[in-house]
XYZ file of C-alpha atoms in Angstrom:
544
model
C 10.580 -95.373 118.919
C 7.633 -94.920 121.252
C 4.339 -94.490 119.527
C 2.059 -94.240 122.575
C -0.705 -96.119 124.281
C -3.454 -97.602 122.232
C -6.918 -98.095 123.741
C -9.740 -100.360 122.501
C -13.309 -100.447 123.673
C -14.118 -103.516 125.833
C -16.459 -105.999 124.259
C -19.097 -107.650 126.436
C -19.210 -111.227 125.167
C -22.511 -112.010 126.897
C -24.028 -108.931 125.291
C -22.981 -110.111 121.848
C -24.380 -113.632 122.496
C -27.724 -112.263 123.624
C -28.029 -109.695 120.808
C -30.528 -111.916 118.957
C -32.851 -111.705 121.973
C -33.070 -107.939 121.702
C -35.325 -105.971 119.377
C -33.389 -104.996 116.206
C -35.253 -101.689 116.020
C -37.147 -99.623 118.563
C -38.545 -96.128 118.439
C -39.955 -93.991 121.263
C -40.536 -90.327 121.995
C -43.194 -87.784 121.186
C -44.223 -85.397 118.433
C -46.635 -82.457 118.443
C -48.093 -80.056 115.964
C -49.793 -76.799 116.979
C -51.408 -73.853 115.315
C -52.039 -70.408 116.867
C -54.566 -67.890 115.573
C -54.454 -64.299 116.812
C -56.939 -61.504 116.244
C -57.068 -57.964 117.660
C -58.779 -54.698 117.008
C -55.373 -52.976 116.903
C -52.385 -53.330 114.626
C -49.829 -55.234 116.693
C -47.306 -56.460 114.147
C -48.001 -60.067 115.108
C -48.583 -62.768 112.562
C -52.249 -63.746 112.530
C -51.357 -67.430 112.179
C -48.323 -69.323 113.341
C -47.576 -73.019 113.462
C -45.059 -75.168 115.211
C -43.935 -78.743 114.675
C -41.877 -80.150 117.523
C -40.698 -83.577 118.465
C -38.196 -85.647 120.356
C -37.681 -89.130 119.046
C -35.155 -91.802 119.958
C -34.188 -94.566 117.479
C -32.635 -97.637 119.059
C -30.877 -100.520 117.247
C -30.531 -103.734 119.241
C -30.778 -101.554 122.383
C -27.121 -100.653 121.901
C -27.059 -97.741 119.451
C -29.309 -94.774 120.205
C -30.057 -91.915 117.821
C -32.058 -89.177 119.573
C -33.719 -86.723 117.104
C -35.154 -83.401 118.104
C -37.014 -81.031 115.774
C -38.612 -77.625 116.133
C -39.987 -76.129 112.919
C -42.149 -73.008 112.838
C -42.984 -69.864 110.890
C -42.229 -67.381 113.668
C -41.083 -64.143 112.037
C -41.449 -65.623 108.563
C -40.614 -62.300 106.963
C -37.502 -61.736 109.050
C -33.920 -63.004 108.813
C -32.308 -63.954 112.106
C -28.649 -64.492 113.062
C -29.871 -67.746 114.678
C -32.985 -69.339 113.208
C -35.925 -70.096 115.502
C -36.261 -73.434 113.697
C -34.363 -76.329 115.221
C -33.461 -79.708 113.773
C -30.894 -81.838 115.513
C -29.668 -85.436 115.777
C -27.873 -86.852 118.818
C -26.774 -90.451 117.973
C -24.990 -92.327 120.723
C -23.321 -95.690 121.309
C -22.083 -96.459 124.830
C -19.520 -93.701 125.620
C -19.717 -92.039 122.200
C -22.288 -89.352 121.370
C -22.652 -87.033 118.395
C -24.586 -83.776 117.899
C -25.711 -82.916 114.383
C -27.782 -79.975 113.221
C -28.877 -76.960 115.273
C -27.260 -77.679 118.655
C -25.212 -76.171 121.444
C -22.326 -77.357 123.545
C -20.548 -76.109 126.670
C -16.866 -76.719 127.234
C -15.675 -73.878 129.540
C -17.128 -70.602 130.837
C -14.127 -68.855 129.255
C -14.314 -70.308 125.740
C -17.318 -72.144 124.336
C -20.281 -71.816 126.736
C -23.699 -72.777 125.377
C -23.597 -70.849 122.108
C -25.889 -72.348 119.481
C -24.339 -73.441 116.174
C -25.382 -75.268 113.033
C -22.967 -78.063 112.341
C -21.683 -81.116 114.163
C -20.111 -82.027 117.473
C -18.922 -85.105 119.271
C -18.497 -86.234 122.890
C -16.356 -89.248 123.848
C -16.042 -90.465 127.443
C -13.903 -93.653 127.300
C -12.860 -94.706 130.794
C -11.506 -91.596 132.542
C -11.274 -89.373 129.443
C -13.561 -86.662 128.183
C -13.091 -85.617 124.532
C -15.251 -83.022 122.846
C -15.058 -81.340 119.453
C -17.364 -79.210 117.320
C -17.444 -77.229 114.137
C -20.098 -75.178 112.398
C -21.785 -71.866 111.799
C -22.254 -69.692 114.874
C -24.202 -66.897 113.179
C -25.952 -66.475 109.834
C -25.296 -63.459 107.661
C -28.069 -60.904 108.107
C -28.280 -57.815 105.856
C -29.466 -54.511 107.155
C -33.222 -53.942 106.689
C -34.356 -50.326 107.059
C -37.912 -51.552 107.641
C -36.770 -53.483 110.752
C -34.167 -51.134 112.339
C -34.213 -53.041 115.649
C -32.884 -56.204 113.985
C -29.128 -55.745 113.947
C -27.238 -57.091 110.886
C -24.482 -59.680 111.362
C -21.650 -61.272 109.451
C -21.596 -64.988 108.869
C -19.537 -66.491 111.652
C -17.892 -69.917 111.646
C -16.381 -71.600 114.718
C -14.455 -74.662 115.717
C -13.260 -75.983 119.065
C -12.551 -78.900 121.325
C -11.961 -80.094 124.890
C -9.700 -82.761 126.352
C -9.874 -83.789 130.015
C -8.592 -86.648 132.092
C -10.120 -87.584 135.461
C -8.414 -89.935 137.884
C -9.231 -90.770 141.475
C -6.807 -88.193 142.800
C -6.619 -85.467 140.171
C -8.017 -84.081 136.929
C -6.440 -82.016 134.164
C -7.866 -80.630 130.914
C -8.063 -77.845 128.424
C -10.324 -76.263 125.754
C -9.832 -74.282 122.573
C -12.044 -72.148 120.397
C -11.416 -70.540 116.992
C -14.108 -68.296 115.457
C -14.011 -65.924 112.498
C -16.511 -63.740 110.637
C -16.632 -63.985 106.844
C -16.546 -60.806 104.816
C -17.783 -60.973 101.238
C -18.796 -57.390 100.520
C -17.920 -54.093 102.154
C -20.889 -52.882 104.228
C -20.933 -49.192 104.978
C -24.181 -49.525 106.919
C -22.674 -52.091 109.294
C -19.609 -49.878 109.795
C -21.807 -46.942 110.670
C -23.576 -49.101 113.275
C -20.231 -50.089 114.774
C -20.552 -53.727 113.586
C -17.237 -55.088 112.375
C -16.056 -58.575 111.341
C -14.242 -60.217 114.234
C -11.827 -63.055 114.847
C -11.267 -64.863 118.103
C -9.027 -67.539 119.530
C -9.734 -68.574 123.120
C -8.052 -71.187 125.294
C -8.427 -72.465 128.833
C -6.672 -75.003 131.025
C -7.998 -76.537 134.221
C -6.672 -78.842 136.899
C -7.599 -80.194 140.297
C -6.021 -82.445 142.899
C -7.090 -84.140 146.108
C -4.436 -83.060 148.609
C -5.676 -85.228 151.456
C -8.932 -87.031 152.129
C -11.906 -84.653 151.507
C -9.574 -81.725 150.734
C -9.544 -80.658 147.043
C -7.835 -77.869 145.149
C -8.974 -76.776 141.646
C -8.103 -73.986 139.249
C -8.863 -72.758 135.732
C -7.158 -70.205 133.518
C -8.609 -68.688 130.380
C -7.224 -66.417 127.699
C -9.085 -64.803 124.808
C -7.345 -63.165 121.809
C -9.859 -60.971 120.049
C -9.404 -59.035 116.844
C -12.278 -56.594 116.566
C -11.835 -55.882 112.865
C -10.071 -58.439 110.666
C -9.794 -55.927 107.817
C -7.191 -53.927 109.697
C -3.664 -54.605 110.929
C -4.505 -53.522 114.439
C -3.017 -55.534 117.317
C -5.530 -58.019 118.777
C -6.824 -57.482 122.325
C -5.829 -60.075 124.862
C -8.126 -60.853 127.811
C -7.377 -63.150 130.756
C -9.443 -64.877 133.436
C -8.564 -67.098 136.342
C -10.449 -68.848 139.126
C -9.359 -71.205 141.884
C -11.028 -72.981 144.742
C -10.155 -74.985 147.851
C -12.837 -77.175 149.478
C -12.794 -79.310 152.638
C -15.548 -81.599 153.921
C -15.709 -83.066 157.415
C -18.571 -84.202 159.704
C -21.247 -82.821 157.378
C -19.449 -79.465 157.235
C -18.364 -78.083 153.889
C -15.901 -75.218 153.833
C -14.540 -73.528 150.697
C -12.387 -70.662 149.602
C -12.629 -69.297 146.049
C -10.854 -66.637 143.975
C -11.895 -65.321 140.561
C -10.483 -62.569 138.443
C -11.747 -61.579 134.975
C -10.027 -58.788 133.067
C -11.988 -55.819 131.689
C -13.900 -56.438 128.457
C -13.255 -60.216 128.593
C -15.329 -61.884 125.887
C -15.245 -64.741 123.409
C -17.361 -65.457 120.352
C -18.418 -68.746 121.952
C -20.752 -67.227 124.531
C -23.579 -64.698 124.495
C -22.590 -62.701 127.524
C -19.651 -62.198 129.888
C -19.478 -60.445 133.261
C -16.014 -58.904 133.460
C -13.708 -56.398 135.119
C -13.978 -57.726 138.649
C -12.014 -59.643 141.227
C -13.682 -61.782 143.904
C -12.261 -63.456 146.977
C -14.963 -65.511 148.773
C -15.469 -68.091 151.472
C -18.421 -70.403 151.783
C -19.807 -72.753 154.422
C -22.654 -75.288 154.254
C -24.092 -77.694 156.761
C -27.397 -79.415 157.635
C -28.907 -78.988 161.148
C -31.714 -80.493 163.207
C -31.613 -83.962 161.680
C -31.186 -82.500 158.164
C -34.411 -80.501 158.452
C -32.535 -77.208 158.122
C -30.047 -76.653 155.338
C -27.735 -73.660 155.763
C -25.360 -72.259 153.158
C -23.501 -68.993 153.588
C -20.853 -67.210 151.536
C -19.000 -63.923 151.903
C -16.037 -62.085 150.590
C -14.608 -59.003 148.984
C -15.147 -57.660 145.478
C -13.452 -54.890 143.515
C -13.619 -53.618 139.928
C -11.625 -51.254 137.693
C -8.755 -53.770 137.475
C -6.874 -51.628 134.913
C -7.319 -48.349 136.784
C -9.165 -46.914 133.745
C -12.432 -45.768 135.388
C -13.137 -42.473 137.127
C -14.411 -44.364 140.178
C -13.501 -47.631 141.828
C -15.878 -49.876 143.741
C -14.866 -51.884 146.765
C -17.572 -53.784 148.582
C -18.322 -56.714 150.766
C -20.319 -59.406 148.980
C -22.149 -62.334 150.377
C -25.136 -64.606 150.331
C -27.138 -66.817 152.654
C -29.548 -69.637 151.814
C -31.840 -71.297 154.344
C -34.176 -74.181 153.605
C -36.373 -75.442 156.469
C -38.617 -78.513 156.202
C -39.910 -79.283 159.706
C -42.643 -81.596 158.408
C -43.687 -83.120 155.075
C -46.467 -80.511 154.902
C -44.431 -77.349 155.532
C -41.454 -75.947 153.622
C -39.874 -72.531 153.870
C -36.826 -71.058 152.155
C -35.004 -67.769 152.438
C -32.149 -66.490 150.272
C -30.357 -63.192 150.177
C -27.326 -62.076 148.207
C -25.249 -59.051 147.276
C -23.222 -60.827 144.581
C -23.046 -59.156 141.218
C -24.946 -61.498 138.940
C -27.717 -61.927 136.403
C -31.249 -63.144 136.672
C -34.218 -63.351 134.325
C -36.873 -62.723 136.991
C -40.074 -61.216 135.605
C -43.134 -59.805 137.223
C -45.901 -62.349 137.901
C -48.060 -60.261 135.581
C -45.765 -61.014 132.617
C -47.102 -64.558 132.862
C -50.667 -63.681 133.806
C -50.980 -61.315 130.833
C -49.165 -63.557 128.337
C -51.200 -64.343 125.224
C -49.277 -67.411 124.007
C -47.160 -70.086 125.707
C -44.072 -68.630 123.967
C -44.247 -65.109 125.309
C -41.728 -65.764 128.091
C -39.133 -67.969 126.391
C -36.393 -65.292 126.084
C -33.379 -66.796 127.802
C -30.952 -64.046 126.874
C -32.689 -61.152 128.632
C -30.277 -60.706 131.532
C -30.889 -58.291 134.379
C -27.909 -57.196 136.467
C -28.602 -56.964 140.219
C -26.691 -55.927 143.283
C -29.016 -57.054 146.104
C -31.586 -59.823 146.089
C -33.901 -61.316 148.662
C -36.327 -64.226 148.102
C -38.706 -65.867 150.533
C -40.979 -68.821 149.727
C -43.488 -70.618 151.902
C -45.514 -73.717 150.990
C -47.897 -75.168 153.578
C -50.287 -78.048 153.073
C -53.008 -76.897 155.505
C -55.245 -79.951 155.042
C -54.487 -83.454 153.853
C -57.236 -86.106 153.924
C -58.429 -88.836 151.574
C -61.067 -86.574 150.111
C -59.502 -83.110 150.178
C -56.127 -81.375 150.093
C -55.543 -77.645 150.707
C -52.326 -75.764 150.067
C -51.195 -72.227 150.889
C -48.358 -70.501 149.074
C -46.583 -67.207 149.676
C -43.637 -65.632 147.817
C -41.750 -62.385 148.139
C -38.947 -61.300 145.767
C -36.968 -58.105 146.083
C -34.204 -56.772 143.878
C -32.221 -53.552 143.989
C -29.589 -52.297 141.605
C -27.699 -49.028 141.416
C -24.585 -47.499 139.922
C -22.551 -45.763 142.537
C -20.025 -43.005 141.979
C -18.171 -42.585 145.220
C -20.640 -42.930 148.045
C -23.636 -41.724 146.070
C -26.089 -43.308 143.614
C -26.760 -40.960 140.733
C -30.365 -39.964 140.026
C -32.002 -42.334 137.610
C -29.439 -45.104 138.221
C -31.360 -46.777 141.057
C -33.922 -49.473 140.373
C -36.010 -51.462 142.823
C -38.304 -54.408 142.059
C -40.685 -55.982 144.549
C -43.070 -58.862 143.753
C -45.477 -60.359 146.265
C -47.807 -63.229 145.449
C -50.072 -65.361 147.574
C -52.314 -68.279 146.607
C -54.612 -70.815 148.138
C -55.651 -74.046 146.431
C -58.199 -76.725 147.228
C -58.218 -80.156 145.662
C -61.416 -82.233 145.935
C -59.937 -85.683 145.263
C -63.041 -87.851 144.553
C -64.505 -85.203 142.261
C -61.159 -84.477 140.466
C -61.740 -80.756 140.969
C -59.117 -78.135 141.837
C -59.847 -74.545 142.819
C -57.176 -71.887 143.211
C -57.241 -68.181 143.907
C -54.574 -65.689 144.665
C -53.465 -62.080 144.716
C -50.357 -60.549 143.156
C -48.648 -57.190 143.560
C -45.602 -55.809 141.781
C -43.856 -52.535 142.534
C -41.163 -51.334 140.087
C -39.101 -48.200 140.663
C -36.987 -47.196 137.723
C -35.856 -43.950 136.034
C -37.144 -42.076 139.088
C -40.683 -43.334 138.413
C -42.725 -45.634 140.615
C -45.084 -48.146 139.053
C -47.455 -50.471 140.901
C -49.480 -53.357 139.468
C -52.042 -55.279 141.607
C -54.718 -57.799 140.846
C -56.387 -61.085 141.735
C -56.600 -64.362 139.868
C -58.982 -67.326 140.238
C -58.998 -70.644 138.398
C -60.796 -73.970 138.452
C -59.909 -77.238 136.730
C -61.542 -80.612 136.632
C -61.152 -84.058 135.015
C -63.940 -86.177 133.606
C -64.551 -89.133 131.295
C -62.361 -91.442 133.315
C -59.650 -88.778 133.622
C -59.279 -88.568 129.852
C -60.679 -85.033 129.597
C -59.121 -82.173 131.545
C -60.613 -78.680 131.408
C -59.751 -75.466 133.180
C -61.061 -71.961 133.374
C -59.401 -68.867 134.866
C -60.034 -65.169 135.267
C -57.655 -62.414 136.260
C -57.582 -58.641 136.350
C -54.875 -56.156 137.212
C -54.422 -52.399 137.349
C -51.181 -50.503 136.811
C -50.494 -47.193 138.577
C -47.715 -44.696 137.911
C -47.214 -42.281 140.773
C -50.744 -43.127 142.026
C -52.325 -42.463 138.613
C -54.099 -45.378 136.895
C -52.414 -46.162 133.588
C -53.968 -49.428 132.458
C -56.518 -52.109 133.326
C -56.009 -55.566 131.898
C -58.564 -58.375 132.090
C -57.908 -61.980 131.040
C -60.206 -64.932 130.543
C -58.701 -68.313 129.649
C -60.253 -71.653 128.807
C -58.349 -74.821 127.980
C -59.244 -78.450 127.392
C -57.100 -81.538 126.891
C -58.322 -84.941 125.774
C -56.333 -88.194 125.758
C -57.456 -90.925 123.427
C -56.154 -94.235 122.109
C -53.656 -94.299 125.006
C -50.913 -92.376 123.257
C -52.745 -89.520 121.549
C -53.842 -86.189 122.966
C -55.590 -83.129 121.673
C -55.386 -79.760 123.428
C -57.253 -76.536 122.826
C -57.053 -73.150 124.555
C -58.456 -69.692 123.988
C -57.425 -66.516 125.694
C -59.501 -63.344 125.601
C -57.816 -60.184 126.766
C -59.147 -56.623 127.225
C -56.758 -53.708 127.809
C -57.968 -50.262 128.835
C -55.037 -47.863 128.396
C -55.127 -44.310 129.715
C -53.072 -41.972 127.460
C -54.075 -38.795 129.372
C -56.454 -37.570 126.640
C -58.628 -40.682 126.305
C -58.947 -44.329 127.223
C -57.857 -46.740 124.546
C -59.662 -50.086 124.489
C -57.754 -52.965 122.969
C -59.297 -56.414 122.462
C -57.481 -59.545 121.439
C -58.220 -63.259 121.233
C -55.618 -66.023 120.888
C -56.567 -69.614 120.211
C -54.175 -72.556 120.147
C -54.818 -76.113 118.925
C -52.216 -78.799 119.586
C -52.036 -82.495 118.678
C -49.409 -84.717 120.246
C -48.541 -88.383 120.182
C -46.303 -90.462 122.429
C -44.851 -93.701 121.155
């Protein structure tokens, strides 16, 4: 009877002999504690005081076993109940090729099964020799009851999930697969959730992948995914089955890289192990990449065909040519320019520059799940060091971003379904090296056309920063102002003043303070509403 192969981890004899020479215990990392106080002359719904305790610490035993610990505790939305808590506490112990994840963590196994969804539980990653073994189990979502006082916060069922991945990589080929099982738990019948269209779900998703090197520098790879989704586990309805497949062929020769790719995702494809899926499309693409002019110019192009309505269920079908081009040119160490354009259907989280200029706390722009679908995109960036001496350095920056999206029916874009976004920013900075002083100024403009309305926001920004006390104290001061127009009519004026200071002491300690004062003049047609707010943040951090 054949039992199978048995593998044991190799023991380094010299490592064992010298273990007494190593430190039995070592700790390093950083921790920080911050408090934010907010005050305004208007009711904003924000908490007047919030705190955050964050840290990343690594515990090491004899320099062999590592236990990374990360923590993020806060009182954001203290009166709310979230499907996923804003607090984070996780452990990541590791020993050679073994690593565990414990607490509030996330793992990615396949784009068609488990792909970055946060869970509270435990996971493991093993990479002995040519193997990759992953497994996890835990709570994907907390139970959230409906709260009529917070109608925008959708209720959820408690959701548990389990999954794993197994993959083998050799010099000539690889093969692997993943699995996910997730199910909502129903304790009480919820008529409110039913009325909102929220039902308890169950999902099983699987994927298999493989690749092979046909000849030198020629590789073929493919992945197939299937998701079996039951949208209401209380019924006897037949589960929905979704499928996805992608394949690619790549060949490299004389710095040239040529590839052919195919991807097809059935309509409504989704799993409970990911937050978002782009589905109901079929792509056939080709790509080419190569450096030119002694590697100073990097060129990458891709093109192909795309179609949707794979099940012939829509009133209109879309067929279009898709493509992208990326150019990066670095003729000298002081000049760099890049240009990219694409018509691929995709998602970006690009915000207006003024979203950052007008932010009142460092956490205003941390939303990573706010996807924006686009059809056309163009980006141009230029960075030019105009002066570089021992006493002074000047740098010029210029950026243009353009996005356009629209839903076509036939050859026409319906009114209200076209959006355009254009952002232009320019800046010039001067660094006076002996004095440790930096001065920057710039101008920003954003034009947003949506719902048949055109909005324009323009304004300057200037800042200065300097370091004193043997570079232990860093201070900065900035001012900005911007005006928003809608169809040439002024809607709002926003003015910001920011001051920050950071002090390092005792080598590993630092203290930071910042205050932001903001004035908003809003025109509501009948009168001008003045809103004042002040936000102060104090942070202590220590490295060890």
